[in-house]
mmCIF file of C-alpha atoms and ligand atoms in Angstrom:
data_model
loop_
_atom_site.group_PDB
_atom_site.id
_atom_site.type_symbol
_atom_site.label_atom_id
_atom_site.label_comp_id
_atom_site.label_asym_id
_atom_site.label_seq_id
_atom_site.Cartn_x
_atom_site.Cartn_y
_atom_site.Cartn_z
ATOM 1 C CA UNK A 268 -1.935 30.795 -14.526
ATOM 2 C CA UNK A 269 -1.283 28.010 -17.414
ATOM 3 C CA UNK A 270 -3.507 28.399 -20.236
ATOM 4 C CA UNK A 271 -5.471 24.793 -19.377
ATOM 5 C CA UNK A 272 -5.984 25.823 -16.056
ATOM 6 C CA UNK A 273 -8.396 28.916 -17.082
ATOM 7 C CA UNK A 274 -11.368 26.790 -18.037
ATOM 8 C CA UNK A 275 -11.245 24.690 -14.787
ATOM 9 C CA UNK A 276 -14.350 24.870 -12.680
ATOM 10 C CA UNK A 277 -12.411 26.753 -9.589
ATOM 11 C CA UNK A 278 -14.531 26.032 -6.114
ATOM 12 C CA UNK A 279 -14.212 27.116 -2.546
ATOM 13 C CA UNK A 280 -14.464 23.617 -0.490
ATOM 14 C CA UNK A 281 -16.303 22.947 2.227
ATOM 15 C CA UNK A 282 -13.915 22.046 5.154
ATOM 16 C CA UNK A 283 -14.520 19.027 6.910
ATOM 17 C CA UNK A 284 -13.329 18.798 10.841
ATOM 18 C CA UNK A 285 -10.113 16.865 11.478
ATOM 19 C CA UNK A 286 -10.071 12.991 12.053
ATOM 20 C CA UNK A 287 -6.605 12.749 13.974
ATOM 21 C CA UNK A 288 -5.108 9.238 13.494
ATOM 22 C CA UNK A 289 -3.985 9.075 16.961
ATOM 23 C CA UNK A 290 -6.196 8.383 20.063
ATOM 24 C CA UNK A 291 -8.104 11.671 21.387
ATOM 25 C CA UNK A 292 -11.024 12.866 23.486
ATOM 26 C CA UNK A 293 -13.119 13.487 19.814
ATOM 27 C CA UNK A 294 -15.718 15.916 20.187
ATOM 28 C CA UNK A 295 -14.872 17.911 16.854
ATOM 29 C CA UNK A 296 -17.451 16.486 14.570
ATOM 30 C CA UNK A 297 -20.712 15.321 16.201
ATOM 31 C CA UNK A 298 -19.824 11.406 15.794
ATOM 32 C CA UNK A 299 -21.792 9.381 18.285
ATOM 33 C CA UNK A 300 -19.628 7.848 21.143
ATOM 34 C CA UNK A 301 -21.255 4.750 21.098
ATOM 35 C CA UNK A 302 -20.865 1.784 18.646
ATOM 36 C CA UNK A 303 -23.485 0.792 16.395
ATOM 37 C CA UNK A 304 -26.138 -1.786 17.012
ATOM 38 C CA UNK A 305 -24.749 -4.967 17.782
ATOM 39 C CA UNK A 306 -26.338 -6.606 14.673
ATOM 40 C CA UNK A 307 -23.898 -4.439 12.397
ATOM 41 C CA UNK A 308 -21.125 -6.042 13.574
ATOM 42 C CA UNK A 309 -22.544 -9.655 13.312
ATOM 43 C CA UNK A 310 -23.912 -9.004 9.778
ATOM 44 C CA UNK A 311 -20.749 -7.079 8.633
ATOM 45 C CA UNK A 312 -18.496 -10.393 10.124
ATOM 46 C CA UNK A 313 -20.610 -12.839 8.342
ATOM 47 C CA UNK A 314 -20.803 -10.920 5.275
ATOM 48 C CA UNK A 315 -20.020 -13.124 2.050
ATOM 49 C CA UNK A 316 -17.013 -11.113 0.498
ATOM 50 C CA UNK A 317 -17.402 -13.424 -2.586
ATOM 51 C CA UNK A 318 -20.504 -11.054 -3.532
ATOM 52 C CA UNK A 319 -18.354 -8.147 -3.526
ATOM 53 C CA UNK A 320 -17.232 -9.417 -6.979
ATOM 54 C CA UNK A 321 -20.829 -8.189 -7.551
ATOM 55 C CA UNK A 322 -22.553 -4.934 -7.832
ATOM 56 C CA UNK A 323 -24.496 -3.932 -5.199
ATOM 57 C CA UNK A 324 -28.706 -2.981 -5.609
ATOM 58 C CA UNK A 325 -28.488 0.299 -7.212
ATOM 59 C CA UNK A 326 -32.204 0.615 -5.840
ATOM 60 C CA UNK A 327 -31.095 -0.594 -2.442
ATOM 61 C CA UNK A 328 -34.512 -2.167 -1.783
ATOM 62 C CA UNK A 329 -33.305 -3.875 1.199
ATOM 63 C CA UNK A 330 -32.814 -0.286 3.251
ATOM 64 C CA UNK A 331 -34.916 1.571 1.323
ATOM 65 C CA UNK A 332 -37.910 -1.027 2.627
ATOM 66 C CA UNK A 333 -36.556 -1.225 6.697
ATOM 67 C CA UNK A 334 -36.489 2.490 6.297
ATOM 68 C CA UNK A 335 -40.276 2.805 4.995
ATOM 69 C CA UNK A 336 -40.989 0.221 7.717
ATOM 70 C CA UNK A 337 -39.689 2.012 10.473
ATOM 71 C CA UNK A 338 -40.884 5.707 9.495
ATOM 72 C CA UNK A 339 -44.254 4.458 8.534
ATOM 73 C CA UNK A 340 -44.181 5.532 4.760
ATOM 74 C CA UNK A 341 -44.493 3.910 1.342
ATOM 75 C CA UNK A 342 -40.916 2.208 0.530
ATOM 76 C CA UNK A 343 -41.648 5.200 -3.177
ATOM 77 C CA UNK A 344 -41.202 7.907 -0.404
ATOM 78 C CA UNK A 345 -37.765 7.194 0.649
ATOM 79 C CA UNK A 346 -34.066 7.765 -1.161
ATOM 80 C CA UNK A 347 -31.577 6.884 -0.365
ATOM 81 C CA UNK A 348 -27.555 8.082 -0.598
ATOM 82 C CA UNK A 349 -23.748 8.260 0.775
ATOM 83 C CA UNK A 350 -24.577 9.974 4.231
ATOM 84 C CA UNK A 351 -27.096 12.903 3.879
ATOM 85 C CA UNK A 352 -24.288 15.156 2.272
ATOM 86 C CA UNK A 353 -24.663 12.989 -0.681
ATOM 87 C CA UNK A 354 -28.767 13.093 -0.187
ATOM 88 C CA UNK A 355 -28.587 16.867 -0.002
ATOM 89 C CA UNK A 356 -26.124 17.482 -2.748
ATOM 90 C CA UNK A 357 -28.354 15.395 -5.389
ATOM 91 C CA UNK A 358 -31.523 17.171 -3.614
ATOM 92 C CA UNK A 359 -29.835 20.878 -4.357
ATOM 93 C CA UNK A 360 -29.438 19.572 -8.218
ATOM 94 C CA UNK A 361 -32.694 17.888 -8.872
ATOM 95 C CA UNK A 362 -35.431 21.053 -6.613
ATOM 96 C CA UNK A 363 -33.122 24.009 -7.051
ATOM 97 C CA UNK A 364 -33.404 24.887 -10.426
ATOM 98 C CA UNK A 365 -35.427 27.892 -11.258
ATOM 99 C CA UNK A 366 -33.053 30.423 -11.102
ATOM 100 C CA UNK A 367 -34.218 32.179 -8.451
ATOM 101 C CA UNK A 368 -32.344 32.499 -4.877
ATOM 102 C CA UNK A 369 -33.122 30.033 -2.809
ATOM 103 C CA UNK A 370 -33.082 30.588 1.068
ATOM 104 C CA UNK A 371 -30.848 29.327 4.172
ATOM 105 C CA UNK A 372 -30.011 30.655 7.238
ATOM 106 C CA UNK A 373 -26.810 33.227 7.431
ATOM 107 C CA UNK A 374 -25.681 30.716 10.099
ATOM 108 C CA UNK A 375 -25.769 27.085 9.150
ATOM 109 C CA UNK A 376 -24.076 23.955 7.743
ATOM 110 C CA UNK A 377 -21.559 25.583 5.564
ATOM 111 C CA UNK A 378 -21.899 22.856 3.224
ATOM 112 C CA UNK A 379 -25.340 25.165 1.714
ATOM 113 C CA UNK A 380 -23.276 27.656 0.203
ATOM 114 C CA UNK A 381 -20.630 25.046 -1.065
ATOM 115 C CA UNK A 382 -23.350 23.084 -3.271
ATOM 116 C CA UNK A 383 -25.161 26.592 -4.143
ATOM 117 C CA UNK A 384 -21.834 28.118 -5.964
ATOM 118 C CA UNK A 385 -20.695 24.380 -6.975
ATOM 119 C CA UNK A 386 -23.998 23.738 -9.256
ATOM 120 C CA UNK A 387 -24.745 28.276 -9.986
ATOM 121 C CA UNK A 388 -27.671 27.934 -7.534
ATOM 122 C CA UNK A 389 -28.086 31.738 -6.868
ATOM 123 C CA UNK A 390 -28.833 31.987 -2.638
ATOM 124 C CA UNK A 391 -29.698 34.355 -0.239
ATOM 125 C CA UNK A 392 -28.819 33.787 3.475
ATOM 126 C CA UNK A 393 -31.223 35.751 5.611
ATOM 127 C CA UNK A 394 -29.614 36.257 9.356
ATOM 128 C CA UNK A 395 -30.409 34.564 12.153
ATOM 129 C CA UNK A 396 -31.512 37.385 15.011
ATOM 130 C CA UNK A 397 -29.034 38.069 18.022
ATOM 131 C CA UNK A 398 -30.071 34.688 19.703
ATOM 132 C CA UNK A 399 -29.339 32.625 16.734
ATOM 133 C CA UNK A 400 -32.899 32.239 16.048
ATOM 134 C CA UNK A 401 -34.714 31.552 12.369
ATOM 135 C CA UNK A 402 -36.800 34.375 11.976
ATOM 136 C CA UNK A 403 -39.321 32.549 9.887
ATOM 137 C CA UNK A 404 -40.776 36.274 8.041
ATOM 138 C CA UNK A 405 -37.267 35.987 5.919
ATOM 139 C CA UNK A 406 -38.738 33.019 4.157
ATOM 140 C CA UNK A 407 -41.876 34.501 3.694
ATOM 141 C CA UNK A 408 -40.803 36.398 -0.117
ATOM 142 C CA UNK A 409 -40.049 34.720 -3.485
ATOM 143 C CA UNK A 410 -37.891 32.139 -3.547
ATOM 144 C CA UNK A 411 -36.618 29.658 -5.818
ATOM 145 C CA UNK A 412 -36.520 27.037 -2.794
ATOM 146 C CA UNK A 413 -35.371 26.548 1.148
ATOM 147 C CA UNK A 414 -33.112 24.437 2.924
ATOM 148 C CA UNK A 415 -32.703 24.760 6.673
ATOM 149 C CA UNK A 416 -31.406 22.611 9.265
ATOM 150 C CA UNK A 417 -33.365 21.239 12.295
ATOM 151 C CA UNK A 418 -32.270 21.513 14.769
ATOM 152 C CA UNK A 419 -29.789 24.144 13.245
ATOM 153 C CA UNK A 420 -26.069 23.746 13.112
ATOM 154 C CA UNK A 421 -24.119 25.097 14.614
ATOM 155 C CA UNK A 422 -26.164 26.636 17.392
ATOM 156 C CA UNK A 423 -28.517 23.150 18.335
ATOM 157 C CA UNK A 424 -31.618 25.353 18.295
ATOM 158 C CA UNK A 425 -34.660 23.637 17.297
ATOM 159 C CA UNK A 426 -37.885 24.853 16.031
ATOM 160 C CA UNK A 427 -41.108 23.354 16.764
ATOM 161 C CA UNK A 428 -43.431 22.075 13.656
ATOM 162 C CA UNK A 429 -45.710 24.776 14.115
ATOM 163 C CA UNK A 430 -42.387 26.500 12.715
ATOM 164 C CA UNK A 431 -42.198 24.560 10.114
ATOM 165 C CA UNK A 432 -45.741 24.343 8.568
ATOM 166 C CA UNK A 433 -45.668 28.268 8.866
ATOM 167 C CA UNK A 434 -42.622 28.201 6.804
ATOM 168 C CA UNK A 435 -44.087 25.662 4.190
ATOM 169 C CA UNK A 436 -47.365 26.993 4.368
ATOM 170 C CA UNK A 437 -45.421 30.529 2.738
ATOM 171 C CA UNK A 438 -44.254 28.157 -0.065
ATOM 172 C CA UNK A 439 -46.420 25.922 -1.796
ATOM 173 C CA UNK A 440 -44.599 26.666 -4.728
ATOM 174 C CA UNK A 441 -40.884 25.421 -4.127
ATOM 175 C CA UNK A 442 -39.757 22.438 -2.771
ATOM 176 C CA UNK A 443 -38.781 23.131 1.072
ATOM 177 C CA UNK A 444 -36.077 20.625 2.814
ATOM 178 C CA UNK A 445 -35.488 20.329 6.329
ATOM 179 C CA UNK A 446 -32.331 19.091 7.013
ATOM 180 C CA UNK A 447 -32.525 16.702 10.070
ATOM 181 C CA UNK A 448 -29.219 15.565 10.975
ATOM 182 C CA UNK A 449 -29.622 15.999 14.547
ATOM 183 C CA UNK A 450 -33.357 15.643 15.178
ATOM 184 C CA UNK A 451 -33.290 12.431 16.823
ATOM 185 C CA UNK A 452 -32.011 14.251 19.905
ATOM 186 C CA UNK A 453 -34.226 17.045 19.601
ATOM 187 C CA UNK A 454 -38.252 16.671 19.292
ATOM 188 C CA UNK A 455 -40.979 15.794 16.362
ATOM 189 C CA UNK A 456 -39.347 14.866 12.743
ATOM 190 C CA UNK A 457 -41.331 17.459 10.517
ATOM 191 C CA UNK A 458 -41.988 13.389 8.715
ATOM 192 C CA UNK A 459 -45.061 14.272 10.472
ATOM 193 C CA UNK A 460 -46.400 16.866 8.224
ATOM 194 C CA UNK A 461 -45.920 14.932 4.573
ATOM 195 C CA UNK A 462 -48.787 13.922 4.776
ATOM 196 C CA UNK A 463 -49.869 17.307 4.455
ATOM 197 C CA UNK A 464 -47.500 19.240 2.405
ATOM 198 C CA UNK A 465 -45.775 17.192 -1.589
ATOM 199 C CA UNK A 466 -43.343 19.941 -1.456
ATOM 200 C CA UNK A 467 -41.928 18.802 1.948
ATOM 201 C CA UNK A 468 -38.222 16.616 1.922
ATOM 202 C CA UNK A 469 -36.882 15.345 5.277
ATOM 203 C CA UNK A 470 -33.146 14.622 4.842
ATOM 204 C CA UNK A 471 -31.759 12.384 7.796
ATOM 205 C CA UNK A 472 -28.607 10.312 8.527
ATOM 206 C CA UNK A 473 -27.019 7.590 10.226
ATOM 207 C CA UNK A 474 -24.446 9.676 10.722
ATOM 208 C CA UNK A 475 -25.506 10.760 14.384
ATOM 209 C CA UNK A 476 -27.985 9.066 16.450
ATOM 210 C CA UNK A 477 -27.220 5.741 14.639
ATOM 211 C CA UNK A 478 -23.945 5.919 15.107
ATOM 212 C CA UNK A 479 -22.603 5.042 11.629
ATOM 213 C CA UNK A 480 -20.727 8.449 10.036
ATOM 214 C CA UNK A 481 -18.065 6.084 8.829
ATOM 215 C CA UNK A 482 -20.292 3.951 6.888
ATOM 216 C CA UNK A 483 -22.048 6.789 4.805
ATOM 217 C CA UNK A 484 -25.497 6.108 4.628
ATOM 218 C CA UNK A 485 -28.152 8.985 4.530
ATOM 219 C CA UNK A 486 -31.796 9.410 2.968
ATOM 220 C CA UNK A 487 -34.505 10.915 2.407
ATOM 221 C CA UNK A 488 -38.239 10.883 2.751
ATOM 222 C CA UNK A 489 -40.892 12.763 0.468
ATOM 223 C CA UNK A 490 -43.716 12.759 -1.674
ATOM 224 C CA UNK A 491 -43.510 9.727 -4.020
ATOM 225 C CA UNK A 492 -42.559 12.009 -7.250
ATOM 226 C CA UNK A 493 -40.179 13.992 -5.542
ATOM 227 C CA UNK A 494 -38.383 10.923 -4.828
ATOM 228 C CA UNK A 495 -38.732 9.926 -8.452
ATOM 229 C CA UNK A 496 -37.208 12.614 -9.252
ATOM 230 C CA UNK A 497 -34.481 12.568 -6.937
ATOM 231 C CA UNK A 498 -33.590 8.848 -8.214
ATOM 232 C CA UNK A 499 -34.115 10.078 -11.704
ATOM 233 C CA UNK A 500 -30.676 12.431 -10.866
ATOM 234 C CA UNK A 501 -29.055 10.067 -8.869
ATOM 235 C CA UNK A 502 -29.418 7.715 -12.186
ATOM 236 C CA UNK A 503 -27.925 10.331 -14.098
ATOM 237 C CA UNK A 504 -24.636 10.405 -12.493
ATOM 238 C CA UNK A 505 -23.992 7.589 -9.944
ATOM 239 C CA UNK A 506 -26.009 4.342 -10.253
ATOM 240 C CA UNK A 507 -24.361 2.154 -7.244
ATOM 241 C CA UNK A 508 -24.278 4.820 -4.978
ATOM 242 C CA UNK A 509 -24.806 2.238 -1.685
ATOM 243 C CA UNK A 510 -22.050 -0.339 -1.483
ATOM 244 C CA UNK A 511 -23.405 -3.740 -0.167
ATOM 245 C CA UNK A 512 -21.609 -3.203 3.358
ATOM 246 C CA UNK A 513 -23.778 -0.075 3.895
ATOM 247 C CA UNK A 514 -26.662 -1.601 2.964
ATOM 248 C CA UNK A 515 -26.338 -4.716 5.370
ATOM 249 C CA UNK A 516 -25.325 -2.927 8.121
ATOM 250 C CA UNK A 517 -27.893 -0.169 7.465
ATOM 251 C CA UNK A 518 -30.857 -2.771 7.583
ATOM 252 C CA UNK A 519 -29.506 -4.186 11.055
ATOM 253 C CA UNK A 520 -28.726 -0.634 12.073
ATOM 254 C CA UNK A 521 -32.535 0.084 11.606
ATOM 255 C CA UNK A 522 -34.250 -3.270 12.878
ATOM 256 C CA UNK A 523 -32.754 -2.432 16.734
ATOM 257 C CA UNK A 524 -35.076 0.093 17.563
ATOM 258 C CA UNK A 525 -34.182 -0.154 21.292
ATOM 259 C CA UNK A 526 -30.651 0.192 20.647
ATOM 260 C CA UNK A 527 -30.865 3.353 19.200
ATOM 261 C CA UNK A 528 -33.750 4.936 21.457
ATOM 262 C CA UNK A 529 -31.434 3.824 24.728
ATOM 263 C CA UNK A 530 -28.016 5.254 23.236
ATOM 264 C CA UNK A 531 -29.767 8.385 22.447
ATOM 265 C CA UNK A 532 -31.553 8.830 25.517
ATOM 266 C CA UNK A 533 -28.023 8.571 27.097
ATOM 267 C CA UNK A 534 -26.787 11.191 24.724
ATOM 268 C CA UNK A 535 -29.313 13.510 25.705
ATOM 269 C CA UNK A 536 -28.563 13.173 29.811
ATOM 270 C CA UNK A 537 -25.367 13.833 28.974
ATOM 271 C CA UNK A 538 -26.338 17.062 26.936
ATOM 272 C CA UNK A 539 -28.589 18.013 29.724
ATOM 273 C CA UNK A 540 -26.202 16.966 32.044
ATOM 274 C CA UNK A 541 -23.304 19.385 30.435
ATOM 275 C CA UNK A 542 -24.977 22.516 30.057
ATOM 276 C CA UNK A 543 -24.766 22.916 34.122
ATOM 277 C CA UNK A 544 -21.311 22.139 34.102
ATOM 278 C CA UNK A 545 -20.796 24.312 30.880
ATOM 279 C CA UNK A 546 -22.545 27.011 33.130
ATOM 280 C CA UNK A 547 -20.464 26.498 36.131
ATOM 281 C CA UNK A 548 -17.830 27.172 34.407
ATOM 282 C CA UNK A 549 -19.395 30.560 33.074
ATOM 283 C CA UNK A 550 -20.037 29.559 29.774
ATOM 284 C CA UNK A 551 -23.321 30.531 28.024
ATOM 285 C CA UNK A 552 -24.682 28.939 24.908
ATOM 286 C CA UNK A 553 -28.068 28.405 23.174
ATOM 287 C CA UNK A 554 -30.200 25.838 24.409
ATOM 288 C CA UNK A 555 -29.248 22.924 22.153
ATOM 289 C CA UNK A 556 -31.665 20.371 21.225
ATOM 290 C CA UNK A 557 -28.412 18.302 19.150
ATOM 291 C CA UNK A 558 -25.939 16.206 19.926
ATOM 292 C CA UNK A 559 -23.453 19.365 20.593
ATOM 293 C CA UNK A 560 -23.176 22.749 22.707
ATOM 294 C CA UNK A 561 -22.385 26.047 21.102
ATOM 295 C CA UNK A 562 -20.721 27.526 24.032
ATOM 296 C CA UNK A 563 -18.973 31.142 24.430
ATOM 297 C CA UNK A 564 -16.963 32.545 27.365
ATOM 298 C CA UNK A 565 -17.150 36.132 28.382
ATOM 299 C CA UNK A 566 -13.515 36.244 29.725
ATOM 300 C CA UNK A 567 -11.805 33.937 27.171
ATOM 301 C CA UNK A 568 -11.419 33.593 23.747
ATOM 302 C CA UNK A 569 -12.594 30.619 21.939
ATOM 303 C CA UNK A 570 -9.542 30.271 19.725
ATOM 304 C CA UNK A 571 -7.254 29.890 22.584
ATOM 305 C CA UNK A 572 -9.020 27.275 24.543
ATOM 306 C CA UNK A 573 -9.677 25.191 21.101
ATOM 307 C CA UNK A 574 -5.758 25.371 20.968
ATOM 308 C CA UNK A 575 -5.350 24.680 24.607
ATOM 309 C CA UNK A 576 -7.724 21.645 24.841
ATOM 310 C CA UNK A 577 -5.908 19.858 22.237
ATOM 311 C CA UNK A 578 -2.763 20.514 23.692
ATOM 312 C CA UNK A 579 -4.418 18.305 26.051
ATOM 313 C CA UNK A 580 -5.844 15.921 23.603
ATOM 314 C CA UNK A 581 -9.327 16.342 23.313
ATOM 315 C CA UNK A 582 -10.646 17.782 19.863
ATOM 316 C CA UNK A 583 -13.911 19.971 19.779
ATOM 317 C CA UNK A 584 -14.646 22.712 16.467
ATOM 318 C CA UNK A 585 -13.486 26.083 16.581
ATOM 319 C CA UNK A 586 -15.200 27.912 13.095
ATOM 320 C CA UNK A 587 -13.916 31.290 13.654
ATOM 321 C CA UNK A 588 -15.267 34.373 11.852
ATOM 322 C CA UNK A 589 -17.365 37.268 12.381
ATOM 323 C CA UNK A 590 -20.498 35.553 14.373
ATOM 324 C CA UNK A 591 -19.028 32.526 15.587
ATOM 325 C CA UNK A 592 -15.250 33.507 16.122
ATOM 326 C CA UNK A 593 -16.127 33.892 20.120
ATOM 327 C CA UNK A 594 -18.158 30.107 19.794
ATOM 328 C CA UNK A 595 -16.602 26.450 20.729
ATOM 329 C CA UNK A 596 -19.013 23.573 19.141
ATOM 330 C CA UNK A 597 -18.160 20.611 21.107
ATOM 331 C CA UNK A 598 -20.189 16.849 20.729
ATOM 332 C CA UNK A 599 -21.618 15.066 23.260
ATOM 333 C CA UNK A 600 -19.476 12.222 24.273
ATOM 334 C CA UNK A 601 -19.874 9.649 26.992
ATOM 335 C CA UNK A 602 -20.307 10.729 30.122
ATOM 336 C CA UNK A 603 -16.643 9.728 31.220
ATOM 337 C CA UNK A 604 -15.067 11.805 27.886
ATOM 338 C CA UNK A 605 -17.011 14.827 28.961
ATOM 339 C CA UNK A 606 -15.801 14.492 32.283
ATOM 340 C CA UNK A 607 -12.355 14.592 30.864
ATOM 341 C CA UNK A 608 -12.897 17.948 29.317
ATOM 342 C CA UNK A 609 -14.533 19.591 32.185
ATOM 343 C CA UNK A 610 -11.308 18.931 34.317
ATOM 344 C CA UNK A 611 -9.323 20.140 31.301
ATOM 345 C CA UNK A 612 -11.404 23.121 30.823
ATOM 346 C CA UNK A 613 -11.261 24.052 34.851
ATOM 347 C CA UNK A 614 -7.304 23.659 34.207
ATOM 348 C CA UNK A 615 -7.432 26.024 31.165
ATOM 349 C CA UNK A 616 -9.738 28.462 32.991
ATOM 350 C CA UNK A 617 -8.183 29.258 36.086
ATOM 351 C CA UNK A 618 -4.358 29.475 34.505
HETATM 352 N N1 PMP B 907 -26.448 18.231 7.741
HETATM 353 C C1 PMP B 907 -25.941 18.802 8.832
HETATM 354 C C2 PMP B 907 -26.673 19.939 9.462
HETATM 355 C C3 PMP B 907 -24.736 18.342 9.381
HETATM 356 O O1 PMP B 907 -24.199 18.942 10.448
HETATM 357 C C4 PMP B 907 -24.073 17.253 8.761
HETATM 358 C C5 PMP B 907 -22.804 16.698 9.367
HETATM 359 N N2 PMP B 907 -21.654 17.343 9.048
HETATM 360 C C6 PMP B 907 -24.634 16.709 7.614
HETATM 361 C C7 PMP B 907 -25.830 17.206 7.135
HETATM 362 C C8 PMP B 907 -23.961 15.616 6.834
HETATM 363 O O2 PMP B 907 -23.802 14.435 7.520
HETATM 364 P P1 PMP B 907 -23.554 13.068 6.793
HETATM 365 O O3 PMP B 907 -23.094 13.330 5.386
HETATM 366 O O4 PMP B 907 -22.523 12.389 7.612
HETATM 367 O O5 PMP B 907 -24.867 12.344 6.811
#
C-alpha cells in the first residue's frame, strides 16, 4: 500500500443490480414496466432549457407542496431528495447519532449496513425468523434508532400498522423510519400514524409505483422538526439536490392520481397472477405484498437458473449467500414479459 493511500476512508459498496445496455426481459431491479404519467412527458418536452442556465429551487417548493397536497400533510412535513437512497442516507446522518446501535433486520436492503459503516453508525441486525418474518421483540431493547423496510426487501413481506405502532410504541426515544419503497403495492402507509407518533419518518420513492427510478426523486414525510432537521443536513452538504427536470416531472408525476392507482392495480394482478404460475412450477416464496417475488426451488439451484434465464435474455437478482443463496428476486413486469419468463423457466426446468 502507498503511503497516501493509508488515510483514505476504505468502504465496502453497496452493489447496485445491472442495467444492461442492450434490450432484455428486465426484472433485476424492481423498475416499474410502465411509463410514467403522460404529463411527464409533455412537461419534460416543453421544458424551457434556457432556465437550465439557472439553479434549480434548492427548497423545491413546487414538489414539496403537490406532495403535502396529495398525502394530506403540512408542505413543513415533507423532504425531499435524489430517490429515497439519497432521503435515507441524509436521514442515517441527521437521527443516527447517539452512539448507540441502531436496529435493522438481518435480511434487508443492503444499502443499511453500507450507510451504517460509511458514517461509524454502530448497528445491530436482529434475524428475521425461518419465514423471513420481523420479529418485532428484537426492537423492543435500547437502541440508538430503527430503520426497517415495509414491505421488506427482499422477501415482499409486509407488516400491518398494528406492527408498526407496537414497534414505535417500544421507542419513544429514537427516531424510527420505515422505509416504504414498495408500499404502494402492499396496504396502509404507516403516514397514517404521524399524527400520533414525532419520532415517526416515512421514506418513499418514485422509484416504483410512479414509475420514475431514472429520474431520482424520493422524500420524506415527518414531524415538522424532524424535517427541519433533515433540511438543516441536506444544507450542510448539497444545497440543489433536485435538478429542475425532477422537479417538473415530479409535480405532473403526482397530479395524475388515476394514472398511478390504475398502473399499480395492474402491477398487483400480475403479482397475484404470478405466484400460481410461480407455484405450478414448484416454486415457493413468501407472500409478497411488493412489486417482486422471492422465489426458491426445491430441486434447483437459484444460481443456475439466474445464469440460465439470461442466457435467454431476461434479467431477474440472484444475491447469493448464506440465507438467500437458494432465493431468485424477480420484478413484476407486464403481463406479456412475465409470460416470457414462465415459458423460459418451463424450458429451464424440465432440461
Ligand atoms: N429502499 C428499498 C427497500 C429499496 O429496495 C430501494 C431500491 N433499491 C430503495 C430504498 C432506493 O430506491 P431509490 O433510491 O430508487 O428511491
Amino acid at each position: 500500500m502507498k503511503k497516501w493511500e493509508e488515510n483514505i476512508r476504505k468502504v465496502e459498496p453497496y452493489v447496485p443490480g445491472e442495467q444492461p445496455q442492450k434490450k432484455v426481459i428486465k426484472l433485476n431491479t424492481n423498475e416499474n414496466p410502465y411509463p410514467p404519467a403522460p404529463g411527464v412527458a409533455k412537461a419534460l418536452n416543453s421544458m424551457d432549457t434556457d432556465e437550465l442556465r439557472k439553479y434549480p429551487d434548492p427548497t423545491s417548493e413546487s414538489l414539496v407542496c403537490e406532495m403535502a397536497k396529495f398525502y394530506g400533510v403540512k408542505k413543513e412535513q415533507v423532504f425531499v431528495g435524489v430517490g429515497s437512497d439519497d432521503v435515507l442516507a441524509m436521514s442515517f446522518l441527521t437521527f443516527f447519532n447517539s452512539g448507540k446501535p441502531i436496529l435493522f433486520p438481518d435480511l434487508t436492503y443492503s444499502f443499511y449496513k453500507v450507510w451504517a459503516e460509511l458514517f461509524g453508525i454502530p448497528y445491530e441486525c436482529p434475524k428475521l425468523d425461518k419465514d423471513f418474518r420481523i420479529q418485532r421483540q428484537d426492537y423492543y431493547k435500547e437502541n440508538g434508532g430503527i430503520i426497517f423496510p415495509n414491505p421488506n426487501a427482499p422477501t415482499g413481506i409486509y407488516e400491518n400498522l398494528d406492527f408498526v405502532e407496537d414497534i414505535l410504541k417500544h421507542n419513544e426515544d429514537v427516531i424510527v423510519i420505515v422505509d416504504e419503497a414498495y408500499i404502494d403495492f402492499a396496504g396502509p402507509s404507516a403516514v397514517l400514524l404521524l399524527e400520533k407518533y414525532d419520532n415517526l419518518l416515512v421514506v418513499q420513492t418514485f422509484s416504483k409505483a410512479r414509475s420514475m427510478a431514472g429520474m431520482r426523486i424520493g422524500y420524506a414525510i415527518g414531524n415538522e422538526r424532524l424535517i427541519r432537521y433533515l433540511n438543516d443536513v441536506k444544507y450542510s452538504f448539497n444545497s440543489y439536490t433536485m435538478s429542475r427536470a425532477a422537479l417538473l416531472a415530479g409535480v405532473e408525476s403526482v397530479r395524475d392520481r388515476s394514472y398511478f392507482e390504475k398502473t399499480t392495480e395492474e402491477i398487483i394482478k400480475t403479482r397475484e397472477w404470478a405466484k400460481g404460475e410461480f407455484l405450478r412450477l414448484g416454486f415457493s416464496f413468501p407472500d409478497s405484498k411488493a412489486n417482486f417475488l422471492f422465489v426458491t426451488h426445491p430441486d434447483h439451484e437459484a444460481k443456475e437458473i439466474f445464469e440460465k434465464l439470461k442466457e435467454c435474455d431476461v434479467y431477474v437478482r440472484y444475491f447469493g449467500g448464506e440465507r438467500t443463496g437458494r432465493y431468485l428476486r424477480v420484478s413484476i413486469g407486464t403481463k406479456e414479459e412475465m409470460e416470457k419468463l414462465f415459458d423460459a423457466l418451463g424450458r429451464i426446468l424440465t432440461r
